[in-house]
Amino acid sequence: MKFAVQVLEAPYNNQASDTAYHFIKAALDKGHTIVRVFFYHNGVVNANNSAEPPNDDRNIYKRWTELGKEKGIDIVACIAASKRRGIKEGQIVEGTRISGLGQLADMTIEADRLITFG
Amino acid sequence: MKFAVQVLEAPYNNQASDTAYHFIKAALDKGHTIVRVFFYHNGVVNANNSAEPPNDDRNIYKRWTELGKEKGIDIVACIAASKRRGIKEGQIVEGTRISGLGQLADMTIEADRLITFG
Amino acid sequence: MMDEEMEVNENVKKVMFVMRKAPHGSIYSYEGLETVLITAAYEQDMTMVFVGDGVFALVKGQDTTDIGIKGFIKTYGALEHYDVEKIYVDRVSMEERGLTPDDFAIDVEVKEAEEIAALMEEQHATIPY
Amino acid sequence: MMDEEMEVNENVKKVMFVMRKAPHGSIYSYEGLETVLITAAYEQDMTMVFVGDGVFALVKGQDTTDIGIKGFIKTYGALEHYDVEKIYVDRVSMEERGLTPDDFAIDVEVKEAEEIAALMEEQHATIPY
Amino acid sequence: MLHMVNKSPFSNSALEEAARIASKGSPILLIEDGVYAARAGTSFAPKLADILKDHPVYVLTPDLKARAVDKLVEGVEQVDYSGFVDLVEKDKVHSWV
Amino acid sequence: MLHMVNKSPFSNSALEEAARIASKGSPILLIEDGVYAARAGTSFAPKLADILKDHPVYVLTPDLKARAVDKLVEGVEQVDYSGFVDLVEKDKVHSWV
């Protein structure tokens, strides 16, 4: 089945990014497809490549690189939301990209299920 | 009177940064002193210099530059919280700086009033 | 041509936006509205439903001048030009907040919880803001 | 020497941390605890009070392995080494959540709302997390 | 001590917790989404009337205007940002964020 | 339709709104801080028992363990991340964030 995933909160600040990751991993393990992951509101902070989380904790940013680069999932931060919060092209996590809200509309239509973590 | 101000949420995402700004302006107008402004939790996003808010809206980042550079207020983003969220030295708003949580303890002790916006 | 139109119509999906946040205190309500406007360009069958504190977003007379934040109450008035015409308000949420349809800046249809639930079940997707 | 010590003591300020957030769902509880530990180095007269969902942070047996988040329940046990010894729990918040002092990972003193209010009034500053 | 609340009482417990803990007579200031608590005619209004028996309640006028809250529960007093500063000058403040 | 709630019922109205709107028989999944709603012996537990009359209620086990919620209201079922995916596969999902 085709899933689309929306994340609305910043990593570490809220559990949304963690739950989304574990959900996506479990969905992939069961053979489902992830059409796209879309970051909105403070969720765009997930695409900030300048972070240095503590070494003794999980690295949420690297998880997105793993899913985006190694698993080939399309991971998009909303450009308008990114501009408000200072996330920009050239400073984003490997395996993610910045694009418009149309990408959210598009994945909503294409996927069998849209699931939001916030 | 000496006020210390803590901001716990990201600009635009929550009104905390706006209310803090209007409070500080009114306090300065009445002759009070602002010992320091401290950004914690998602509040550290207030110090991100890469943002480009819409032209038809207020620019929250420029407000911090106004208060930090023109009014000489000490504005600090917590380093540990900043690292988790990708705010770093060299990419911060003019008139702000990054430093440790000791700066929060310090202003709490020094000021007559600590006020938190979250 | 008729066939093509039929095909297009068959591809139209029902998408509902469930607005539950008060305006100004957080940006969810405003950024959510931006999503609605963008999605409208995709010519889907869109519904907006205001539940809980979301109903506050529609109250007329909002003047954000003194908080220095860009207001967006007028944008709701533009929704009809984007063919977003199914705009519903949860009756209980409205009444708990002491509001009547006259308090809103746009015409809305007041719905019972059961009607909203039935509409939700019909959707291809629901998006919370 | 005696005079110097007296002077230091006179400069000690009362600072209270009011913990109202549940752990793990958001970082407020954890980053709040980091503030407590850092502030302890300033040798002030510190108090922590757990109110509302904040009381959940103290529940023993938390195992965050499967959510992949670093747990911090053990850090509360270290508070006494930082001379943070005034750790209070609001009785009503605790009881509403079906908890008793035995459920907590550390020894706490259960306080009535009136006692917490009186303590708040005594503080030089109160910090919410 | 001044108790400050910035969340809607319809979706968040902050105001009820603040009012339960706050010592009798201490003022409560409603800002941001917290101002909805002061609206007359809502299901929360009777609770605010109860709170007013024990606490002076202030609301931040700019936040009221932004939300078009034009009918207030009787007894609620309005302050602007300048009056907000005066309240904080008068007494310590705790934010129930 | 599956209704997902991630906020504590003690501080946030999300679960009560979800349960009020959700059509009878539709399942509710509690995740993150939402799992506190499933704890037995709390002031919210009777409300969850009422919700269970109309809705199957699931909780995410990893979130329960993280919060040491070891006593559940009778009738609540546990799922892991794999079971969570199955629930979403079975029906559309709405998040009451």
XYZ file of C-alpha atoms in Angstrom:
688
model
C 0.000 0.000 0.000
C 1.149 3.571 -0.653
C 1.626 5.731 2.439
C 2.316 9.472 2.605
C 3.700 10.892 5.856
C 3.453 14.440 7.186
C 5.601 15.656 10.143
C 4.562 18.897 11.852
C 6.977 19.321 14.769
C 10.704 19.919 15.194
C 12.959 16.937 15.945
C 13.908 16.373 19.597
C 11.455 19.056 20.696
C 8.584 16.645 20.062
C 8.328 12.907 19.550
C 6.612 13.283 16.153
C 9.834 12.749 14.147
C 10.667 9.634 16.147
C 7.239 8.066 15.791
C 7.192 8.887 12.075
C 10.565 7.176 11.646
C 9.526 4.019 13.498
C 6.250 3.922 11.563
C 8.047 4.285 8.234
C 10.583 1.581 9.108
C 7.800 -0.822 10.102
C 5.835 0.017 6.940
C 8.884 -0.625 4.734
C 9.544 -3.899 6.560
C 6.013 -4.996 5.656
C 6.553 -4.161 1.991
C 4.599 -0.906 1.850
C 5.689 2.096 -0.207
C 6.340 5.565 1.202
C 5.251 8.024 -1.487
C 6.798 10.993 0.277
C 7.595 12.463 3.683
C 6.565 16.111 3.994
C 7.810 18.492 6.731
C 5.504 21.379 7.616
C 5.210 23.976 10.417
C 8.207 23.508 12.782
C 8.632 20.112 11.125
C 10.920 21.777 8.558
C 13.664 21.860 11.224
C 14.029 18.129 10.471
C 15.802 19.169 7.255
C 18.390 21.437 8.940
C 21.874 20.054 8.266
C 23.625 22.269 10.822
C 22.513 20.277 13.850
C 24.885 18.404 16.163
C 22.753 16.302 18.489
C 24.453 14.837 21.593
C 26.546 11.729 20.824
C 24.763 9.622 23.432
C 21.337 10.174 21.834
C 19.794 9.108 18.530
C 20.580 11.252 15.458
C 17.218 12.119 13.916
C 18.798 13.978 10.983
C 20.846 10.924 9.970
C 17.667 8.850 9.982
C 16.237 11.084 7.260
C 19.455 10.674 5.248
C 19.152 6.908 5.701
C 15.541 6.930 4.474
C 16.105 9.517 1.744
C 19.442 8.410 0.358
C 19.659 4.719 1.121
C 15.983 3.791 0.884
C 15.221 6.302 -1.870
C 12.253 7.923 -0.145
C 11.339 11.433 -1.308
C 11.642 13.729 1.718
C 10.482 17.319 1.297
C 10.504 20.381 3.565
C 7.906 23.028 2.684
C 9.656 26.060 1.234
C 7.354 28.714 2.736
C 7.536 27.162 6.209
C 11.307 26.743 5.788
C 11.834 30.393 4.912
C 10.044 31.505 8.079
C 12.309 29.287 10.191
C 15.617 29.695 8.397
C 15.964 26.345 6.639
C 17.391 26.875 3.176
C 18.811 25.254 0.078
C 22.459 24.386 0.559
C 22.007 23.889 4.304
C 19.714 20.893 4.260
C 20.128 17.306 5.339
C 21.436 14.932 2.681
C 18.575 12.955 1.206
C 16.000 15.718 1.728
C 14.903 18.596 -0.512
C 12.966 21.841 -0.272
C 9.860 22.348 -2.394
C 6.383 23.834 -2.421
C 3.148 22.924 -0.691
C 2.043 21.363 -3.967
C 4.177 18.390 -2.970
C 1.881 17.875 0.003
C -1.266 18.112 -2.128
C 0.311 15.795 -4.659
C 1.260 13.072 -2.176
C -2.133 13.335 -0.472
C -3.833 12.556 -3.771
C -1.410 9.858 -4.841
C -1.131 7.864 -1.618
C -3.682 5.381 -0.305
C -3.104 6.712 3.196
C -1.947 10.061 4.537
C -0.689 9.919 8.097
C 0.245 13.023 10.079
C 2.623 13.112 13.047
C 2.467 16.314 15.060
C 13.722 47.504 37.518
C 15.811 44.699 35.998
C 13.893 42.196 33.860
C 15.154 38.918 32.386
C 13.194 37.363 29.540
C 13.042 33.714 28.466
C 11.522 32.653 25.087
C 10.678 28.965 24.624
C 9.046 28.730 21.197
C 10.083 29.271 17.578
C 9.230 32.593 15.904
C 6.128 32.629 13.687
C 5.160 29.146 14.854
C 4.022 30.603 18.185
C 3.204 34.081 19.404
C 5.773 33.906 22.239
C 8.450 35.844 20.304
C 5.950 38.572 19.407
C 4.648 39.013 22.927
C 8.199 39.007 24.318
C 9.149 41.765 21.848
C 6.163 43.967 22.689
C 6.755 43.419 26.405
C 10.440 44.353 26.095
C 9.644 47.483 24.058
C 7.082 48.616 26.627
C 9.502 47.876 29.489
C 12.270 49.903 27.820
C 9.817 52.754 27.193
C 9.107 52.840 30.918
C 12.811 53.009 31.756
C 13.320 49.406 32.868
C 16.462 47.419 32.104
C 16.517 44.115 30.230
C 19.333 42.062 31.777
C 19.210 39.437 29.039
C 16.920 37.608 26.634
C 17.446 33.836 26.650
C 16.180 31.461 23.935
C 15.554 27.872 25.006
C 13.775 24.781 23.578
C 12.531 25.664 20.037
C 13.067 29.292 21.046
C 16.629 29.012 19.716
C 15.214 29.237 16.173
C 14.820 32.967 16.943
C 18.593 33.242 16.472
C 18.683 31.605 13.004
C 20.012 34.124 10.490
C 19.013 32.109 7.398
C 15.322 32.956 7.562
C 13.464 34.958 4.926
C 10.005 35.737 6.312
C 7.355 36.980 3.837
C 7.767 40.664 2.952
C 4.186 41.496 3.934
C 4.653 40.253 7.488
C 6.745 41.447 10.463
C 10.386 40.348 10.548
C 10.926 38.812 13.967
C 14.633 38.208 13.378
C 15.257 41.895 12.616
C 13.529 42.793 15.870
C 16.190 40.857 17.785
C 18.905 42.681 15.847
C 17.213 45.972 16.717
C 17.116 45.083 20.415
C 20.542 43.438 20.483
C 22.526 45.800 18.332
C 20.752 49.134 18.600
C 19.451 48.875 22.161
C 22.440 46.876 23.420
C 20.430 44.077 25.015
C 22.277 40.803 25.573
C 20.416 38.126 23.573
C 21.529 34.519 24.013
C 20.484 31.230 22.433
C 21.249 28.147 24.541
C 24.080 26.201 22.936
C 22.818 22.710 23.806
C 19.287 23.458 22.553
C 20.795 25.130 19.450
C 22.915 22.092 18.582
C 19.845 19.831 18.638
C 18.036 22.158 16.243
C 20.851 23.219 13.925
C 21.471 26.790 15.051
C 25.174 27.493 15.091
C 27.910 30.082 15.443
C 28.413 31.943 12.178
C 24.774 31.467 11.174
C 23.112 33.519 13.863
C 21.159 36.732 13.803
C 23.206 39.899 14.235
C 22.929 41.140 17.795
C 22.472 37.659 19.283
C 25.013 35.130 20.553
C 25.180 31.470 21.498
C 26.191 30.471 25.001
C 25.541 27.996 27.794
C 22.627 27.452 30.156
C 24.679 29.227 32.808
C 23.551 32.443 31.126
C 19.982 31.568 32.069
C 20.903 30.786 35.680
C 22.960 33.961 35.806
C 20.210 36.272 34.520
C 17.654 34.587 36.789
C 19.772 35.450 39.815
C 20.669 38.953 38.654
C 17.274 40.212 37.520
C 14.464 41.431 39.775
C 11.980 39.645 37.550
C 12.211 36.626 35.268
C 9.415 36.402 32.722
C 8.949 33.413 30.427
C 7.148 33.457 27.082
C 6.314 30.017 25.698
C -14.229 15.325 -24.647
C -17.085 13.999 -22.536
C -15.058 10.862 -21.864
C -12.052 12.888 -20.858
C -14.115 14.940 -18.430
C -15.621 11.818 -16.967
C -12.136 10.411 -16.481
C -10.951 13.590 -14.811
C -13.939 13.514 -12.485
C -13.255 9.923 -11.561
C -9.770 10.959 -10.492
C -11.040 13.688 -8.228
C -10.332 12.782 -4.610
C -12.123 13.958 -1.505
C -9.759 15.784 0.843
C -10.821 17.268 4.166
C -8.958 19.825 6.247
C -9.762 19.590 9.936
C -8.956 22.931 11.569
C -8.652 22.676 15.361
C -6.281 25.473 16.348
C -7.048 29.017 17.461
C -5.524 31.785 15.340
C -2.460 33.931 16.210
C -1.287 32.063 19.329
C 0.232 29.548 16.936
C 0.678 29.481 13.166
C -1.103 26.156 12.553
C -4.345 27.831 11.586
C -2.636 30.214 9.130
C -0.210 27.749 7.569
C -3.104 25.303 7.358
C -5.092 27.817 5.350
C -2.122 28.221 2.986
C -2.273 24.485 2.358
C -5.959 24.693 1.543
C -5.328 27.418 -1.048
C -2.508 25.487 -2.715
C -4.440 22.221 -2.729
C -7.350 24.034 -4.398
C -5.198 24.376 -7.529
C -5.271 20.570 -7.813
C -9.040 20.684 -8.354
C -9.930 18.065 -5.808
C -13.209 17.784 -3.885
C -12.271 19.794 -0.829
C -13.960 20.227 2.524
C -12.932 22.354 5.501
C -14.328 21.579 8.916
C -13.729 23.733 11.993
C -13.712 21.834 15.276
C -12.700 22.816 18.809
C -10.684 26.043 19.019
C -10.536 26.004 15.225
C -13.888 27.799 15.144
C -12.235 30.902 16.629
C -10.309 31.385 13.366
C -13.548 32.371 11.599
C -14.736 35.040 14.025
C -15.269 38.388 12.307
C -13.778 41.657 13.505
C -10.294 40.322 14.262
C -7.839 43.214 14.340
C -4.222 42.109 14.712
C -2.720 45.607 14.360
C -1.624 45.905 17.987
C 0.006 42.464 18.191
C 1.870 43.265 14.979
C 0.956 40.001 13.278
C -0.446 39.770 9.761
C -4.134 38.960 10.060
C -5.748 36.489 7.667
C -9.457 36.595 8.404
C -10.037 38.144 4.958
C -8.458 35.158 3.250
C -11.413 32.978 4.253
C -13.571 35.260 2.141
C -11.445 34.322 -0.858
C -12.042 30.610 -0.455
C -15.121 30.622 -2.668
C -13.030 31.981 -5.545
C -10.848 28.907 -5.126
C -13.978 26.731 -5.356
C -13.672 25.765 -1.705
C -17.330 25.861 -0.831
C -17.859 23.098 1.682
C -17.035 24.919 4.885
C -18.494 23.375 7.997
C -18.473 24.223 11.678
C -19.016 21.715 14.461
C -22.128 22.802 16.368
C -20.969 21.787 19.845
C -17.578 23.494 19.441
C -19.319 26.668 18.278
C -21.876 26.693 21.082
C -19.344 25.906 23.824
C -17.457 29.004 22.728
C -20.587 31.146 22.844
C -20.636 31.689 19.088
C -23.410 31.718 16.486
C -23.140 31.697 12.675
C -23.614 35.490 12.798
C -20.258 35.809 14.537
C -18.380 34.377 11.561
C -16.782 36.371 8.756
C -18.063 33.952 6.104
C -21.119 31.818 5.538
C -20.685 28.395 7.035
C -22.882 25.383 7.471
C -23.240 24.159 11.032
C -22.973 20.383 11.337
C -23.604 17.822 14.045
C -20.765 15.552 15.172
C -22.445 12.586 13.438
C -22.533 14.478 10.129
C -18.868 15.423 10.438
C -17.983 11.824 11.263
C -19.892 10.612 8.199
C -18.085 13.165 6.018
C -14.720 12.106 7.436
C -15.441 8.495 6.559
C -16.086 9.479 2.911
C -12.713 11.182 2.452
C -9.718 9.939 0.546
C -7.587 11.805 3.113
C -8.003 14.128 6.087
C -5.389 16.714 7.070
C -5.230 18.140 10.586
C -4.094 21.711 11.338
C 36.300 34.102 56.407
C 33.136 33.942 58.476
C 32.093 37.303 57.098
C 32.687 36.196 53.554
C 30.558 33.108 54.044
C 27.770 35.175 55.549
C 27.892 37.477 52.588
C 27.674 34.542 50.172
C 24.676 33.148 52.011
C 22.916 36.461 51.929
C 23.286 36.473 48.153
C 21.703 33.069 47.756
C 18.423 33.385 45.875
C 15.437 31.085 45.939
C 14.719 29.638 42.498
C 11.870 27.232 41.761
C 11.450 25.009 38.728
C 7.827 24.195 37.989
C 7.702 21.013 35.904
C 4.354 20.554 34.143
C 5.152 18.510 31.044
C 5.041 14.757 30.522
C 8.307 13.128 29.452
C 9.224 11.923 25.936
C 6.254 13.367 24.001
C 8.097 16.676 24.150
C 11.578 17.666 25.320
C 10.462 20.314 27.839
C 10.772 17.940 30.774
C 14.272 16.790 29.748
C 15.696 20.174 28.754
C 14.133 21.567 31.930
C 16.062 19.037 33.987
C 19.280 20.101 32.224
C 18.603 23.645 33.407
C 18.173 22.452 36.974
C 21.536 20.663 36.898
C 23.351 23.694 35.479
C 21.682 26.107 37.884
C 22.771 23.865 40.770
C 26.369 24.886 40.062
C 25.394 28.439 41.033
C 24.673 27.252 44.586
C 21.297 28.878 44.892
C 18.413 27.687 47.070
C 16.628 25.482 44.562
C 13.216 23.843 44.615
C 11.582 21.568 42.044
C 7.837 21.124 42.049
C 5.993 18.678 39.805
C 2.480 19.744 38.849
C -0.011 18.416 36.298
C 1.503 16.021 33.731
C 4.906 16.912 35.159
C 4.424 14.209 37.809
C 4.632 11.540 35.076
C 8.325 12.394 34.598
C 9.141 10.833 37.991
C 7.421 7.472 37.486
C 9.852 4.574 37.957
C 10.303 1.751 35.453
C 10.353 3.943 32.328
C 12.025 2.024 29.518
C 12.553 4.106 26.380
C 14.477 1.431 24.452
C 11.722 0.741 21.936
C 10.989 4.394 21.133
C 14.727 4.923 20.605
C 14.882 8.011 22.800
C 17.473 8.515 25.532
C 15.720 8.038 28.857
C 16.529 10.323 31.790
C 14.670 8.880 34.763
C 18.040 7.985 36.377
C 19.116 11.622 36.295
C 16.551 12.493 38.960
C 18.418 10.135 41.264
C 21.511 12.289 40.793
C 19.773 15.475 41.948
C 20.710 14.947 45.580
C 24.398 14.959 44.605
C 23.796 18.383 43.164
C 22.267 19.474 46.475
C 18.815 19.713 44.915
C 16.868 18.249 47.795
C 13.584 20.130 47.821
C 11.585 18.033 45.389
C 7.840 18.336 45.743
C 4.839 16.783 44.040
C 1.395 18.368 43.906
C -0.985 15.971 45.657
C -4.001 16.546 43.432
C -1.976 16.125 40.225
C -0.528 12.880 41.582
C -3.856 11.453 42.700
C -5.708 12.393 39.501
C -3.103 10.367 37.625
C -3.592 7.365 39.906
C -0.100 7.636 41.361
C 1.288 7.281 44.884
C 4.763 8.183 46.210
C 5.702 4.498 45.787
C 5.375 4.912 42.026
C 8.191 7.451 41.865
C 11.848 6.704 41.172
C 13.003 9.090 43.894
C 11.822 10.207 47.300
C 9.554 13.204 47.016
C 7.480 15.204 49.425
C 3.796 15.476 48.560
C 2.436 18.998 48.986
C -0.992 20.588 48.972
C -1.759 23.372 46.481
C -1.716 25.939 49.296
C 1.780 24.854 50.342
C 3.033 25.067 46.758
C 1.477 28.505 46.382
C 3.166 29.675 49.585
C 6.510 28.347 48.340
C 6.050 30.079 44.992
C 5.432 33.386 46.761
C 8.769 33.036 48.601
C 10.846 32.618 45.435
C 13.137 35.115 43.821
C 12.156 33.530 40.491
C 10.116 30.607 39.153
C 10.933 28.842 35.883
C 8.307 26.822 34.016
C 9.167 23.724 31.928
C 2.675 36.615 42.467
C 1.186 37.230 39.041
C 0.092 34.094 37.193
C 0.236 34.337 33.403
C -1.675 31.980 31.079
C -1.361 31.944 27.289
C -3.352 28.844 26.299
C -7.025 28.456 25.405
C -8.987 27.022 28.345
C -11.067 24.990 25.884
C -8.133 22.858 24.755
C -5.516 23.130 27.497
C -5.527 22.693 31.277
C -3.045 25.509 32.039
C -5.554 28.036 33.389
C -7.349 25.502 35.574
C -4.020 24.347 37.029
C -2.854 27.908 37.564
C -6.095 28.886 39.314
C -6.044 25.778 41.492
C -2.465 26.380 42.677
C -2.369 30.204 42.825
C -2.743 31.624 46.324
C -5.996 33.435 47.016
C -5.870 37.072 45.968
C -3.003 36.701 43.531
C -3.770 38.141 40.096
C -4.069 36.157 36.855
C -3.121 37.645 33.491
C -4.533 36.146 30.291
C -2.493 36.687 27.121
C -2.387 35.245 23.582
C -4.876 32.355 23.211
C -5.456 32.582 26.957
C -7.767 35.573 26.408
C -10.531 33.269 25.143
C -11.087 32.392 28.816
C -12.413 35.925 29.372
C -15.085 35.733 26.673
C -18.624 36.114 28.054
C -21.245 33.538 27.148
C -18.968 30.541 26.694
C -19.062 27.203 28.517
C -15.916 28.317 30.338
C -17.306 31.691 31.456
C -18.885 30.328 34.682
C -15.505 28.846 35.626
C -13.858 32.210 35.054
C -16.534 33.829 37.215
C -15.529 31.393 39.974
C -11.855 32.221 39.481
C -12.743 35.925 39.750
C -14.064 35.341 43.279
C -10.516 34.546 44.406
C -8.325 36.381 41.898
C -8.252 39.663 40.029
C -8.192 38.706 36.331
C -6.512 40.847 33.675
C -6.507 40.369 29.901
C -4.115 41.818 27.353
C -6.160 44.153 25.126
C -4.071 43.739 21.952
C -4.676 39.970 22.167
C -8.411 40.513 22.740
C -8.671 42.736 19.674
C -6.666 40.305 17.543
C -9.196 37.596 18.406
C -12.301 39.793 18.284
C -13.198 38.899 21.861
C -15.561 41.804 22.444
C -17.762 40.590 25.277
C -15.958 39.999 28.564
C -16.977 38.166 31.696
C -17.902 40.821 34.276
C -15.030 41.915 36.461
C -12.220 41.194 34.007
C -9.854 44.148 33.612
C -7.961 45.087 30.464
C -4.291 46.073 30.212
C -2.117 47.018 27.260
C 1.589 46.120 26.980
C 2.442 49.072 29.219
C -0.018 47.881 31.879
C 1.407 44.358 31.461
C 4.853 45.721 32.380
C 3.348 47.479 35.414
C 1.805 44.208 36.622
C 5.175 42.469 36.341
C 6.881 45.375 38.106
C 4.364 45.141 40.951
C 4.961 41.459 41.671
C 6.909 38.350 40.617
C 5.418 36.471 37.696
C 4.987 32.791 36.844
C 4.113 31.652 33.317
C 1.910 28.580 33.063
C 3.127 27.805 29.519
C -11.538 5.518 10.069
C -8.787 5.206 12.665
C -8.504 8.166 15.061
C -5.021 8.774 16.421
C -4.335 10.837 19.559
C -0.864 11.764 20.856
C -1.632 14.213 23.672
C -2.189 13.602 27.375
C -5.918 13.691 28.220
C -5.064 15.440 31.499
C -3.749 18.566 29.806
C -5.231 18.555 26.301
C -8.719 18.173 24.857
C -7.681 16.184 21.755
C -8.923 12.775 22.891
C -12.256 14.100 24.124
C -12.815 15.899 20.825
C -11.771 12.865 18.817
C -14.089 10.582 20.780
C -16.994 12.999 20.492
C -16.659 13.315 16.707
C -15.563 9.783 15.763
C -18.349 7.626 14.384
C -19.462 4.779 16.599
C -17.361 1.681 16.142
C -14.346 3.427 14.663
C -11.091 2.587 16.446
C -8.941 4.995 18.457
C -5.169 4.621 18.678
C -3.276 6.249 21.547
C 0.398 7.062 20.922
C 3.124 9.171 22.571
C 1.717 11.141 25.549
C -1.746 9.948 24.481
C -1.084 6.578 26.124
C -1.613 8.095 29.570
C -5.341 7.960 28.764
C -5.150 4.168 28.961
C -3.708 4.045 32.489
C -5.989 2.279 34.983
C -6.890 4.026 38.218
C -6.671 7.624 37.029
C -9.373 10.301 37.065
C -9.591 9.883 33.284
C -9.973 6.088 33.358
C -13.805 6.170 33.735
C -13.985 8.415 30.643
C -11.864 5.936 28.713
C -14.168 3.138 29.877
C -17.058 5.150 28.373
C -15.121 5.629 25.136
C -14.491 1.867 25.027
C -18.242 1.260 24.890
C -18.307 2.873 21.442
C -14.767 2.391 20.141
C -12.042 -0.225 20.142
C -9.036 1.464 21.797
C -5.456 0.570 20.936
C -2.243 1.803 22.568
C 1.266 1.744 21.176
C 3.298 -0.584 23.412
C 6.689 1.137 22.937
C 5.099 4.380 24.187
C 3.515 2.584 27.158
C 6.862 1.087 28.180
C 8.653 4.418 27.771
C 6.180 5.933 30.239
C 5.949 2.939 32.574
C 2.195 2.740 32.107
C 1.823 -0.832 33.366
C -1.820 -0.999 34.423
C -4.330 -0.583 31.590
C -8.038 0.143 31.604
C -9.795 -3.138 30.809
C -10.435 -3.701 27.140
C -7.538 -1.632 25.788
C -5.462 -3.522 23.239
C -1.740 -3.145 22.639
C 0.020 -2.836 19.277
C 3.672 -2.412 18.342
C 4.877 -0.338 15.359
C 4.089 -3.261 13.057
C 0.530 -3.493 14.410
C 0.257 0.298 14.059
C 1.028 -0.069 10.329
C -1.600 -2.808 10.071
C -4.229 -0.534 11.632
C -3.412 2.198 9.114
C -3.489 -0.319 6.280
C -6.927 -1.496 7.405
C -8.541 1.946 7.360
C -7.935 5.656 6.707
C -6.422 7.542 9.629
C -6.986 10.979 11.131
C -4.497 12.509 13.576
C -5.971 14.707 16.294
C -2.663 16.517 16.815
